[in-house]
Coordinates of C-alpha atoms and ligand atoms in Angstrom, one line a residue:
X4 CA -20.4 -4.5 12.0
X5 CA -19.4 -7.0 14.6
X6 CA -16.9 -6.2 17.3
X7 CA -14.3 -9.0 17.3
X8 CA -17.1 -11.5 18.2
X9 CA -15.9 -14.3 16.0
X10 CA -19.2 -16.2 16.0
X11 CA -18.7 -18.0 13.0
X12 CA -15.9 -20.3 12.4
X13 CA -16.7 -21.1 8.7
X14 CA -17.3 -18.9 5.6
X15 CA -17.4 -19.2 1.9
X16 CA -15.4 -16.0 1.0
X17 CA -13.0 -14.6 3.6
X18 CA -11.7 -11.1 3.2
X19 CA -8.8 -9.8 5.0
X20 CA -8.9 -6.0 5.1
X21 CA -11.5 -3.3 4.9
X22 CA -9.9 -0.8 2.5
X23 CA -10.9 -0.1 -1.1
X24 CA -9.7 -3.6 -2.3
X25 CA -11.4 -5.8 0.3
X26 CA -14.6 -3.7 0.4
X27 CA -15.0 -3.7 -3.4
X28 CA -14.5 -7.2 -3.8
X29 CA -16.9 -8.1 -1.0
X30 CA -19.7 -6.0 -2.5
X31 CA -19.4 -7.7 -5.9
X32 CA -19.2 -11.2 -4.5
X33 CA -22.2 -10.5 -2.2
X34 CA -24.3 -9.2 -5.2
X35 CA -23.5 -12.2 -7.3
X36 CA -23.8 -14.9 -4.6
X37 CA -26.5 -13.9 -2.2
X38 CA -26.7 -17.5 -0.9
X39 CA -23.0 -17.4 0.2
X40 CA -21.4 -16.1 3.4
X41 CA -18.9 -13.3 2.9
X42 CA -16.8 -12.4 6.1
X43 CA -14.5 -9.2 6.2
X44 CA -12.0 -9.0 9.0
X45 CA -10.0 -6.0 10.0
X46 CA -7.5 -5.5 12.8
X47 CA -8.6 -2.3 14.3
X48 CA -11.5 0.1 13.3
X49 CA -13.4 -0.6 10.2
X50 CA -12.3 2.6 8.5
X51 CA -8.8 2.6 9.7
X52 CA -7.0 2.0 6.3
X53 CA -4.5 3.6 3.8
X54 CA -7.6 4.2 1.8
X55 CA -9.0 6.6 4.3
X56 CA -6.0 8.9 3.9
X57 CA -5.9 9.2 0.1
X58 CA -5.9 12.7 -1.0
X59 CA -5.1 13.4 -4.6
X60 CA -7.7 11.0 -6.1
X61 CA -8.2 8.3 -8.8
X62 CA -6.3 8.7 -12.1
X63 CA -8.8 7.7 -14.8
X64 CA -9.4 8.7 -18.4
X65 CA -12.7 10.5 -18.8
X66 CA -12.0 13.5 -20.8
X67 CA -11.7 12.0 -24.2
X68 CA -11.3 15.3 -26.0
X69 CA -7.9 16.0 -24.3
X70 CA -7.0 12.6 -22.9
X71 CA -6.8 9.1 -24.2
X72 CA -6.1 5.5 -22.9
X73 CA -2.9 5.6 -24.8
X74 CA -1.6 8.6 -23.0
X75 CA -2.6 7.2 -19.5
X76 CA -0.9 3.9 -20.6
X77 CA 2.2 5.7 -21.7
X78 CA 2.6 7.8 -18.6
X79 CA 2.2 4.7 -16.5
X80 CA 4.9 2.8 -18.6
X81 CA 7.4 5.8 -18.4
X82 CA 6.9 6.2 -14.5
X83 CA 7.4 2.4 -14.2
X84 CA 10.9 2.6 -15.8
X85 CA 10.8 -0.5 -18.0
X86 CA 9.3 -2.9 -15.5
X87 CA 5.6 -2.6 -15.9
X88 CA 3.7 -5.5 -17.5
X89 CA 2.1 -3.7 -20.5
X90 CA -0.8 -6.1 -20.8
X91 CA -1.6 -5.3 -17.1
X92 CA -1.3 -1.6 -17.6
X93 CA -3.8 -1.8 -20.6
X94 CA -6.2 -3.8 -18.5
X95 CA -6.1 -1.3 -15.6
X96 CA -6.4 1.8 -17.7
X97 CA -9.1 0.5 -20.0
X98 CA -11.2 -1.2 -17.3
X99 CA -10.9 1.7 -15.0
X100 CA -13.7 4.0 -16.0
X101 CA -16.2 1.2 -15.6
X102 CA -15.0 0.5 -12.1
X103 CA -15.1 4.2 -11.2
X104 CA -18.7 4.4 -12.4
X105 CA -19.5 1.6 -10.0
X106 CA -18.2 3.3 -7.0
X107 CA -20.1 6.4 -8.0
X108 CA -23.2 4.2 -8.1
X109 CA -22.4 2.9 -4.6
X110 CA -22.4 6.4 -3.4
X111 CA -19.0 8.0 -3.7
X112 CA -18.9 11.6 -4.7
X113 CA -16.3 13.3 -6.8
X114 CA -16.0 17.1 -7.5
X115 CA -17.5 18.5 -10.6
X116 CA -17.1 21.8 -12.4
X117 CA -19.9 24.2 -13.2
X118 CA -20.2 22.4 -16.5
X119 CA -21.2 19.2 -14.7
X120 CA -17.9 17.4 -15.8
X121 CA -15.4 16.1 -13.4
X122 CA -12.9 18.6 -11.7
X123 CA -9.5 17.0 -12.9
X124 CA -6.3 17.3 -11.0
X125 CA -2.9 16.7 -12.3
X126 CA 0.0 15.0 -10.5
X127 CA 3.6 13.9 -11.1
X128 CA 4.2 12.0 -14.3
X129 CA 0.7 12.5 -15.8
X130 CA 0.7 14.2 -19.2
X131 CA -2.9 15.3 -18.7
X132 CA -5.3 16.5 -16.1
X133 CA -7.1 13.2 -15.2
X134 CA -7.3 12.8 -11.4
X135 CA -10.8 12.8 -10.2
X136 CA -11.1 13.7 -6.5
X137 CA -13.3 14.8 -3.7
X138 CA -11.6 17.9 -2.5
X139 CA -8.4 16.6 -0.7
X140 CA -10.1 13.8 1.1
X141 CA -10.8 11.5 -1.8
X142 CA -10.0 8.3 0.2
X143 CA -12.2 9.2 3.3
X144 CA -15.2 9.7 0.8
X145 CA -14.6 6.5 -1.0
X146 CA -14.2 4.6 2.3
X147 CA -17.4 6.2 3.6
X148 CA -19.4 5.2 0.7
X149 CA -18.1 1.7 0.6
X150 CA -18.7 1.0 4.2
X151 CA -22.2 2.4 3.9
X152 CA -22.9 -0.1 1.1
X153 CA -21.4 -2.9 3.1
X154 CA -23.5 -2.2 6.1
X155 CA -26.7 -2.6 3.8
X156 CA -25.7 -6.0 2.8
X157 CA -27.2 -8.9 4.8
X158 CA -24.7 -11.5 3.5
X159 CA -21.6 -9.6 4.5
X160 CA -20.3 -9.8 8.0
X161 CA -17.6 -7.2 8.9
X162 CA -15.6 -8.2 12.0
X163 CA -13.3 -5.5 13.5
X164 CA -10.5 -5.9 16.0
X165 CA -9.7 -9.2 14.7
X166 CA -6.0 -9.7 13.9
X167 CA -5.0 -12.2 11.3
X168 CA -1.9 -14.0 12.6
X169 CA -1.3 -16.5 9.8
X170 CA -2.7 -18.2 6.9
X171 CA -3.7 -21.9 7.3
X172 CA -2.0 -23.8 4.5
X173 CA -1.1 -27.3 3.6
X174 CA 1.9 -28.0 1.3
X175 CA 1.5 -31.1 -0.8
X176 CA 4.1 -33.8 -0.8
X177 CA 5.2 -33.5 -4.4
X178 CA 6.7 -30.0 -3.7
X179 CA 8.7 -31.3 -0.7
X180 CA 10.3 -34.1 -2.9
X181 CA 10.8 -32.3 -6.1
X182 CA 11.3 -28.7 -4.8
X183 CA 9.5 -27.6 -8.0
X184 CA 6.7 -25.1 -8.1
X185 CA 5.1 -25.3 -4.6
X186 CA 1.6 -26.8 -4.6
X187 CA 0.1 -25.1 -1.5
X188 CA -3.6 -24.8 -0.5
X189 CA -5.1 -22.2 1.7
X190 CA -7.9 -23.2 4.0
X191 CA -8.4 -20.1 6.0
X192 CA -6.7 -18.1 8.8
X193 CA -5.8 -18.1 12.4
X194 CA -6.9 -14.9 14.0
X195 CA -6.3 -13.2 17.4
X196 CA -9.6 -12.1 18.7
X197 CA -8.7 -8.8 20.4
X198 CA -11.9 -9.0 22.7
X199 CA -11.0 -12.3 24.2
X200 CA -7.3 -12.3 23.5
X201 CA -7.6 -15.9 22.2
X202 CA -6.4 -17.4 18.9
X203 CA -9.3 -18.7 16.9
X204 CA -9.5 -20.2 13.4
X205 CA -11.8 -19.1 10.5
X206 CA -12.0 -21.6 7.6
X207 CA -12.9 -20.4 4.2
X208 CA -13.1 -21.8 0.8
X209 CA -11.6 -18.7 -0.9
X210 CA -9.5 -16.2 0.9
X211 CA -8.6 -12.6 -0.3
X212 CA -5.5 -10.9 1.1
X213 CA -6.2 -7.1 0.9
X214 CA -4.0 -6.0 3.9
X215 CA -2.6 -2.7 2.4
X216 CA 0.9 -1.3 2.6
X217 CA 4.0 -1.5 4.7
X218 CA 5.0 2.2 5.3
X219 CA 5.4 1.5 9.0
X220 CA 8.8 -0.2 8.3
X221 CA 10.2 3.3 8.0
X222 CA 10.7 6.1 10.6
X223 CA 8.6 8.6 8.6
X224 CA 5.7 7.5 6.6
X225 CA 2.5 8.8 5.4
X226 CA 0.9 5.4 6.2
X227 CA -1.3 5.0 9.3
X228 CA -0.1 2.4 12.0
X229 CA -2.0 -0.4 10.4
X230 CA 0.3 -0.5 7.5
X231 CA 2.6 -3.1 8.8
X232 CA 2.9 -5.5 5.7
X233 CA 1.0 -8.4 7.5
X234 CA -0.4 -9.9 4.4
X235 CA 3.1 -10.0 2.5
X236 CA 4.7 -11.4 5.6
X237 CA 2.0 -14.2 6.0
X238 CA 2.1 -15.1 2.3
X239 CA 6.0 -15.2 2.4
X240 CA 5.9 -17.5 5.5
X241 CA 3.4 -19.7 3.7
X242 CA 6.0 -19.9 0.8
X243 CA 4.1 -17.9 -1.5
X244 CA 5.8 -15.7 -4.1
X245 CA 6.6 -12.1 -3.4
X246 CA 7.9 -9.7 -6.0
X247 CA 9.8 -6.4 -6.5
X248 CA 9.8 -5.3 -2.7
X249 CA 12.7 -3.0 -3.3
X250 CA 10.5 -0.5 -5.0
X251 CA 9.3 1.6 -2.0
X252 CA 7.9 4.9 -3.2
X253 CA 8.8 8.0 -1.0
X254 CA 6.3 10.7 -1.4
X255 CA 8.2 14.0 -1.9
X256 CA 6.0 16.2 0.1
X257 CA 4.9 15.1 3.6
X258 CA 4.4 17.8 6.1
X259 CA 7.8 18.3 8.1
X260 CA 6.8 17.6 11.7
X261 CA 9.6 15.5 13.4
X262 CA 8.3 12.6 15.5
X263 CA 4.7 12.6 14.1
X264 CA 3.7 9.2 13.0
X265 CA 1.9 9.2 10.4
X266 CA 3.3 12.1 8.6
X267 CA 0.5 14.3 7.0
X268 CA 0.6 14.3 3.3
X269 CA 0.6 17.5 1.1
X270 CA -0.8 16.0 -2.0
X271 CA 0.9 16.2 -5.3
X272 CA -2.1 17.8 -6.7
X273 CA -0.9 21.0 -5.0
X274 CA 2.1 21.0 -7.3
X275 CA -0.2 20.1 -10.0
X276 CA -2.1 23.3 -9.3
X277 CA 1.1 25.4 -9.3
X278 CA 2.9 24.7 -6.0
X279 CA 6.7 25.4 -6.4
X280 CA 9.4 23.4 -4.5
X281 CA 12.1 25.7 -3.0
X282 CA 15.3 25.0 -0.9
X283 CA 15.9 26.2 2.4
X284 CA 17.1 29.6 1.0
X285 CA 14.0 30.0 -1.0
X286 CA 15.4 29.2 -4.4
X287 CA 13.8 27.0 -6.9
X288 CA 15.8 23.8 -7.7
X289 CA 13.9 21.3 -9.7
X290 CA 15.2 22.8 -13.1
X291 CA 18.7 21.2 -12.1
X292 CA 17.1 17.7 -12.0
X293 CA 14.3 17.3 -14.5
X294 CA 12.7 19.4 -17.3
X295 CA 9.3 18.4 -15.9
X296 CA 10.3 20.5 -12.7
X297 CA 8.0 19.8 -9.7
X298 CA 5.8 17.6 -11.6
X299 CA 8.5 14.9 -12.6
X300 CA 7.7 11.4 -11.5
X301 CA 7.9 10.9 -7.8
X302 CA 11.2 9.0 -7.7
X303 CA 12.9 12.0 -9.4
X304 CA 11.4 14.6 -7.3
X305 CA 12.1 12.6 -4.0
X306 CA 15.8 12.2 -5.0
X307 CA 16.1 15.9 -5.8
X308 CA 14.7 16.8 -2.5
X309 CA 17.0 14.4 -0.8
X310 CA 19.9 15.8 -2.6
X311 CA 19.0 19.5 -1.7
X312 CA 18.6 18.6 1.9
X313 CA 22.0 16.9 1.9
X314 CA 23.6 20.0 0.2
X315 CA 22.2 22.4 2.8
X316 CA 22.3 20.0 5.8
X317 CA 18.6 20.4 6.5
X318 CA 15.7 18.0 7.1
X319 CA 13.2 19.7 4.8
X320 CA 12.6 21.9 1.8
X321 CA 9.7 24.2 1.1
X322 CA 6.6 24.0 -0.9
X323 CA 5.5 27.5 -1.9
X324 CA 1.9 28.1 -2.7
X325 CA 1.8 31.7 -1.8
X326 CA 1.4 32.9 -5.5
X327 CA -1.5 30.5 -6.0
X328 CA -5.3 31.6 -6.2
X329 CA -6.0 31.2 -2.5
X330 CA -9.8 31.0 -3.0
X331 CA -9.2 28.1 -5.4
X332 CA -6.6 26.6 -3.0
X333 CA -8.9 26.6 0.0
X334 CA -11.8 25.1 -2.1
X335 CA -9.6 22.3 -3.5
X336 CA -7.5 21.6 -0.4
X337 CA -9.5 22.4 2.6
X338 CA -8.0 19.8 4.8
X339 CA -4.4 20.7 4.0
X340 CA -5.3 24.3 4.5
X341 CA -6.7 23.6 8.0
X342 CA -3.9 21.1 8.9
X343 CA -1.3 23.7 8.1
X344 CA -3.2 26.4 10.0
X345 CA -3.3 24.2 13.0
X346 CA 0.5 23.7 12.7
X347 CA 1.1 27.4 12.7
X348 CA 1.6 27.6 8.9
X349 CA -0.6 30.1 6.9
X350 CA -0.3 28.9 3.4
X351 CA -1.3 32.4 2.1
X352 CA 1.8 33.9 3.8
X353 CA 4.3 31.0 4.8
X354 CA 6.0 28.3 2.8
X355 CA 5.1 24.8 3.9
X356 CA 8.1 22.8 5.3
X357 CA 8.1 19.3 3.6
X358 CA 10.2 16.3 3.3
X359 CA 10.0 12.9 1.7
X360 CA 8.2 10.1 3.6
X361 CA 7.8 6.3 2.9
X362 CA 4.5 6.2 1.1
X363 CA 3.6 3.2 -1.2
X364 CA 4.9 -0.3 -1.7
X365 CA 5.0 -1.1 -5.5
X366 CA 5.9 -4.7 -5.0
X367 CA 4.0 -7.3 -2.9
X368 CA 2.3 -10.7 -3.3
X369 CA 2.8 -11.8 -6.9
X370 CA -0.5 -12.3 -8.6
X371 CA -1.6 -13.1 -12.2
X372 CA -4.0 -11.1 -14.2
X373 CA -7.0 -12.5 -12.1
X374 CA -5.5 -11.7 -8.8
X375 CA -4.6 -15.3 -8.1
X376 CA -1.5 -15.8 -5.9
X377 CA 0.9 -18.7 -6.1
X378 CA -1.1 -20.4 -3.3
X379 CA -4.4 -22.3 -4.3
X380 CA -7.6 -20.6 -3.3
X381 CA -5.8 -17.5 -2.2
X382 CA -6.2 -14.2 -4.0
X383 CA -4.6 -10.8 -3.3
X384 CA -5.4 -7.3 -4.4
X385 CA -4.8 -3.7 -3.4
X386 CA -1.4 -2.4 -2.1
X387 CA -0.2 -5.7 -0.7
X388 CA -0.2 -7.2 -4.2
X389 CA 2.2 -7.0 -7.1
X390 CA 0.2 -7.1 -10.4
X391 CA 2.7 -5.7 -12.8
X392 CA 1.1 -2.3 -13.0
X393 CA 3.6 -0.2 -11.2
X394 CA 6.9 -1.7 -12.3
X395 CA 9.8 0.3 -10.7
X396 CA 7.7 3.3 -9.7
X397 CA 4.0 3.9 -9.4
X398 CA 2.4 6.6 -11.4
X399 CA 0.6 9.0 -8.9
X400 CA -3.2 8.0 -8.1
X401 CA -2.8 4.8 -10.0
X402 CA -3.3 2.6 -6.9
X403 CA -6.9 3.3 -6.0
X404 CA -7.8 2.5 -9.7
X405 CA -5.7 -0.7 -9.6
X406 CA -7.4 -1.8 -6.3
X407 CA -10.8 -1.5 -7.9
X408 CA -9.9 -3.1 -11.2
X409 CA -8.3 -6.1 -9.6
X410 CA -11.0 -6.5 -6.8
X411 CA -13.2 -6.9 -9.9
X412 CA -11.0 -9.5 -11.6
X413 CA -10.5 -11.4 -8.3
X414 CA -14.3 -11.5 -7.9
X415 CA -14.8 -12.7 -11.4
X416 CA -12.4 -15.6 -11.0
X417 CA -13.4 -16.5 -7.5
X418 CA -17.2 -16.8 -7.9
X419 CA -16.5 -19.1 -11.1
X420 CA -14.4 -21.5 -8.9
X421 CA -16.2 -21.3 -5.5
X422 CA -18.4 -24.3 -6.2
X423 CA -15.5 -26.7 -6.8
X424 CA -13.7 -25.7 -3.6
X425 CA -14.6 -27.7 -0.4
X426 CA -14.2 -26.4 3.1
X427 CA -11.4 -28.3 5.1
X428 CA -12.7 -29.3 8.3
X429 CA -9.9 -31.2 10.0
X430 CA -7.7 -28.1 10.7
X431 CA -5.8 -28.3 14.0
X432 CA -6.5 -25.6 16.6
X433 CA -3.6 -23.1 17.2
X434 CA -1.0 -24.5 19.5
X435 CA 0.0 -22.0 22.2
X436 CA 1.6 -24.7 24.4
X437 CA 4.6 -23.4 26.3
X438 CA 4.1 -19.7 25.7
X439 CA 3.7 -17.2 28.5
X440 CA 2.7 -13.6 28.9
X441 CA 5.2 -11.1 27.7
X442 CA 7.5 -10.0 30.6
X443 CA 8.4 -6.6 29.0
X444 CA 6.4 -5.1 26.1
X445 CA 9.2 -2.5 25.9
X446 CA 11.4 -5.1 24.1
X447 CA 9.0 -5.0 21.2
X448 CA 8.9 -1.3 21.1
X449 CA 12.6 -1.0 21.3
X450 CA 13.1 -3.5 18.5
X451 CA 10.5 -1.8 16.3
X452 CA 12.4 1.5 16.8
X453 CA 15.7 -0.2 15.8
X454 CA 14.0 -1.7 12.6
X455 CA 12.6 1.6 11.6
X456 CA 16.1 3.3 12.1
X457 CA 17.9 0.6 10.0
X458 CA 15.5 0.7 7.1
X459 CA 15.4 4.6 7.1
X460 CA 19.3 4.8 7.3
X461 CA 20.1 2.0 4.9
X462 CA 17.2 1.5 2.6
X463 CA 16.0 5.0 2.0
X464 CA 15.9 7.0 -1.2
X465 CA 19.6 6.5 -2.0
X466 CA 21.3 3.2 -1.4
X467 CA 24.7 1.6 -1.6
X468 CA 25.9 -1.9 -1.4
X469 CA 27.6 -1.2 1.9
X470 CA 24.4 0.1 3.4
X471 CA 22.5 -3.0 2.2
X472 CA 25.0 -5.2 3.8
X473 CA 24.8 -3.3 7.0
X474 CA 21.1 -3.6 7.0
X475 CA 21.2 -7.4 6.5
X476 CA 23.6 -8.0 9.3
X477 CA 21.4 -5.8 11.6
X478 CA 18.2 -7.3 10.4
X479 CA 19.5 -10.9 11.1
X480 CA 19.9 -9.9 14.8
X481 CA 16.5 -8.5 15.1
X482 CA 15.0 -11.5 13.3
X483 CA 16.7 -13.8 15.6
X484 CA 15.7 -12.1 18.7
X485 CA 12.1 -11.6 17.6
X486 CA 11.7 -15.2 16.5
X487 CA 13.0 -16.4 19.9
X488 CA 10.5 -14.0 21.7
X489 CA 7.7 -15.2 19.4
X490 CA 8.3 -18.9 20.4
X491 CA 8.1 -18.3 24.0
X492 CA 5.5 -15.4 24.3
X493 CA 1.8 -15.3 24.0
X494 CA 0.9 -13.7 20.6
X495 CA -0.1 -10.0 20.7
X496 CA -0.7 -7.6 17.7
X497 CA 2.5 -5.7 18.7
X498 CA 4.6 -8.8 18.4
X499 CA 3.0 -10.0 15.2
X500 CA 3.4 -6.7 13.6
X501 CA 7.0 -6.5 14.6
X502 CA 7.7 -9.9 13.4
X503 CA 5.8 -9.1 10.0
X504 CA 7.7 -5.7 9.6
X505 CA 11.2 -7.6 10.1
X506 CA 10.0 -9.9 7.4
X507 CA 9.0 -7.0 5.2
X508 CA 12.4 -5.3 5.9
X509 CA 14.2 -8.5 5.0
X510 CA 12.3 -8.8 1.7
X511 CA 13.1 -5.2 0.9
X512 CA 16.8 -5.6 1.5
X513 CA 17.1 -9.0 -0.3
X514 CA 15.4 -7.7 -3.4
X515 CA 17.4 -4.5 -3.2
X516 CA 20.6 -6.6 -3.0
X517 CA 19.6 -8.8 -6.0
X518 CA 18.9 -5.8 -8.1
X519 CA 22.4 -4.9 -9.5
X520 CA 21.3 -1.6 -11.1
X521 CA 19.6 1.6 -10.5
X522 CA 16.1 1.6 -11.7
X523 CA 13.0 3.6 -10.8
X524 CA 12.6 3.9 -7.0
X525 CA 15.7 1.7 -6.4
X526 CA 18.7 4.0 -6.6
X527 CA 22.0 2.3 -5.7
X528 CA 25.1 4.6 -6.2
X529 CA 27.3 1.6 -6.9
X530 CA 25.3 1.0 -10.0
X531 CA 24.2 4.4 -11.2
X532 CA 22.9 3.0 -14.5
X533 CA 20.1 0.7 -15.6
X534 CA 21.3 -2.7 -16.7
X535 CA 20.3 -4.2 -20.2
X536 CA 18.6 -6.9 -18.3
X537 CA 14.9 -6.0 -17.5
X538 CA 13.6 -8.3 -14.9
X539 CA 11.5 -8.6 -11.8
X540 CA 12.9 -9.8 -8.5
X541 CA 10.9 -12.7 -7.1
X542 CA 11.4 -14.1 -3.7
Ligands
FAD626 P1 -5.9 -0.5 2.9 O1 -6.8 0.6 2.5 O2 -4.6 0.0 3.6 O3 -6.6 -1.5 3.8 C1 -5.9 -2.5 4.6 C2 -6.8 -3.3 5.4 O4 -6.1 -4.5 6.0 C3 -7.1 -2.5 6.7 O5 -8.5 -2.6 7.0 C4 -6.4 -3.2 7.9 O6 -6.8 -3.1 9.1 C5 -6.4 -4.5 7.3 N1 -5.4 -5.4 7.8 C6 -4.0 -5.3 7.6 N2 -3.3 -6.3 8.3 C7 -4.3 -7.0 8.9 C8 -4.3 -8.2 9.8 N3 -3.1 -8.8 10.1 N4 -5.4 -8.7 10.2 C9 -6.6 -8.1 10.0 N5 -6.7 -7.0 9.1 C10 -5.6 -6.5 8.7 N6 -3.6 6.2 -3.9 C11 -4.2 6.8 -5.0 O7 -4.5 6.1 -6.1 N7 -4.5 8.1 -5.0 C12 -4.4 8.9 -4.0 O8 -4.7 10.1 -3.9 C13 -3.6 8.5 -2.7 N8 -3.4 9.2 -1.8 C14 -2.6 8.6 -0.7 C15 -2.5 9.3 0.4 C16 -1.9 8.7 1.5 C17 -1.7 9.6 2.8 C18 -1.6 7.4 1.5 C19 -1.2 6.6 2.8 C20 -1.9 6.5 0.5 C21 -2.4 7.2 -0.6 N9 -2.6 6.4 -1.8 C22 -3.3 7.0 -2.8 C23 -2.4 5.0 -1.8 C24 -3.7 4.2 -1.6 O9 -4.6 5.0 -0.6 C25 -3.5 2.8 -1.0 O10 -2.6 2.1 -1.9 C26 -4.8 2.1 -1.1 O11 -5.8 2.8 -0.4 C27 -4.6 0.7 -0.4 O12 -5.9 0.2 -0.3 P2 -5.9 -1.3 0.2 O13 -7.4 -1.7 0.2 O14 -5.1 -2.3 -0.6 O15 -5.4 -1.3 1.7
SIN627 C1 -1.0 12.4 -3.4 O1 -2.2 12.9 -3.3 O2 -0.1 13.1 -3.7 C2 -1.0 10.9 -3.4 C3 -1.4 10.3 -4.6 C4 -0.9 8.9 -4.6 O3 -0.1 8.6 -3.7 O4 -1.2 8.3 -5.5

């Protein structure tokens, strides 16, 4: 690992992001191309990623007696509410087991039963027990194993504390004249080296964006502070295609601890093992909303909780685990058990206060079945991408699987093409002329607070046309002020993240406004029904 010492200005394969998507891709490329240089950059510590926080596990078909690819495909399509790309769903489900075997070979552990088979969890929307996991800290275990493998690899350089500010792209003239499909090339990135505070450039033949999610655009989120939608915003600025941003998944059960960022997740697997949702009076309520009760798909459970909180005027409901086998609970969920205890909640005796929190972005950078974006030599995978797997609502624990399958597909395609892609050498340096040190960082903090407030109030679980219009007007002001600040101020991660989050907010509200229906995670009371037209919103 190199601490933001950007010693090298040129690389063959550049990877932005050190989560499951970026690390898996880098390991595969390195194994296939030992003569090539692979550079991974990450904006904070190497393991600070959404991946590290994953709890429930990886949904994958492995018990062929009780489960089948067809069942996993159907569950994914049902959760996606008509918008999944069936071909992609089949690819991910069928290629998944092989990808899981690879991370096991790289050293990731998953819990097994006494019989030596995987211990399988169940989550909302799954018709079978099929989620492999490592206790309730699956993501931490995967991240550990992948980083260990990366560190053993001599042709991979991992640079931490290096913030990608923008892609380096060139637009070909034909596009400007005809305004037809953009023909854009990517040549690398401008980075802010957080050790020197200088902007440097890293040139690459092929670049992969694996920058994760954007939960930080909301006030309450399960995502860590790195999840600021940087990749999506950069690609949008470079005029790449972005898709289905209105589908923000709120996890129904984050531990209710007002003011805590990021909110601690109580995995859906707890409900899979028998946890029951109750309102503030201790009454069960899911039967009023869905026959699948607490294990209905997330959009339905999150809306049911939202409705119950509104009826009772409260900010949380309860998850009741008191009736569960506590020995089993502590064995499967040691992290949750300890976290609750530290918050004064003894799961054996107390119900856990929970409320929905922004959790996962189903849309993102539009890619094809090989992870290619609409920009040449630029790939994307993981949470920042939109592959067509999730449609209008992601099936629980499908995202780690998707990241592995698409990292593999990006690698297959990229190594085939690398020899024909030259490095561009005549790229100008970053122009910081006319910018000065920020006078007041508090302006950035205040704008961020306003942004989170706007998004939480107007683009939450339940939306209306009026709320969307209000959000657009308010975002316009924030956008104008932040762009002016960006023009005159030296670049900092805080300013870049604010700018990126405003772009993400704008993309969410724009896509939400274009969708004249309620579908999956996008619920607009002015259009309570689904329309007959089934389409993706591409910006
Ligand atoms: P990440 O793991 O988020 O990695 C993103 C990387 O990009 C980071 O290294 C970050 O530093 C870097 N980066 C971002 N911007 C920049 C920049 N400007 N410059 C440089 N580097 C940058 N999914 C499941 O399938 N199963 C689960 O059980 C599950 N549980 C979850 C629990 C929680 C609490 C959360 C938050 C998510 C969970 N998910 C789960 C979702 C899943 O964890 C993520 O979708 C997945 O890990 C994303 O991986 P990624 O590689 O795309 O991005
Ligand atoms: C969870 O463990 O409940 C989260 C799973 C996911 O987001 O896929």
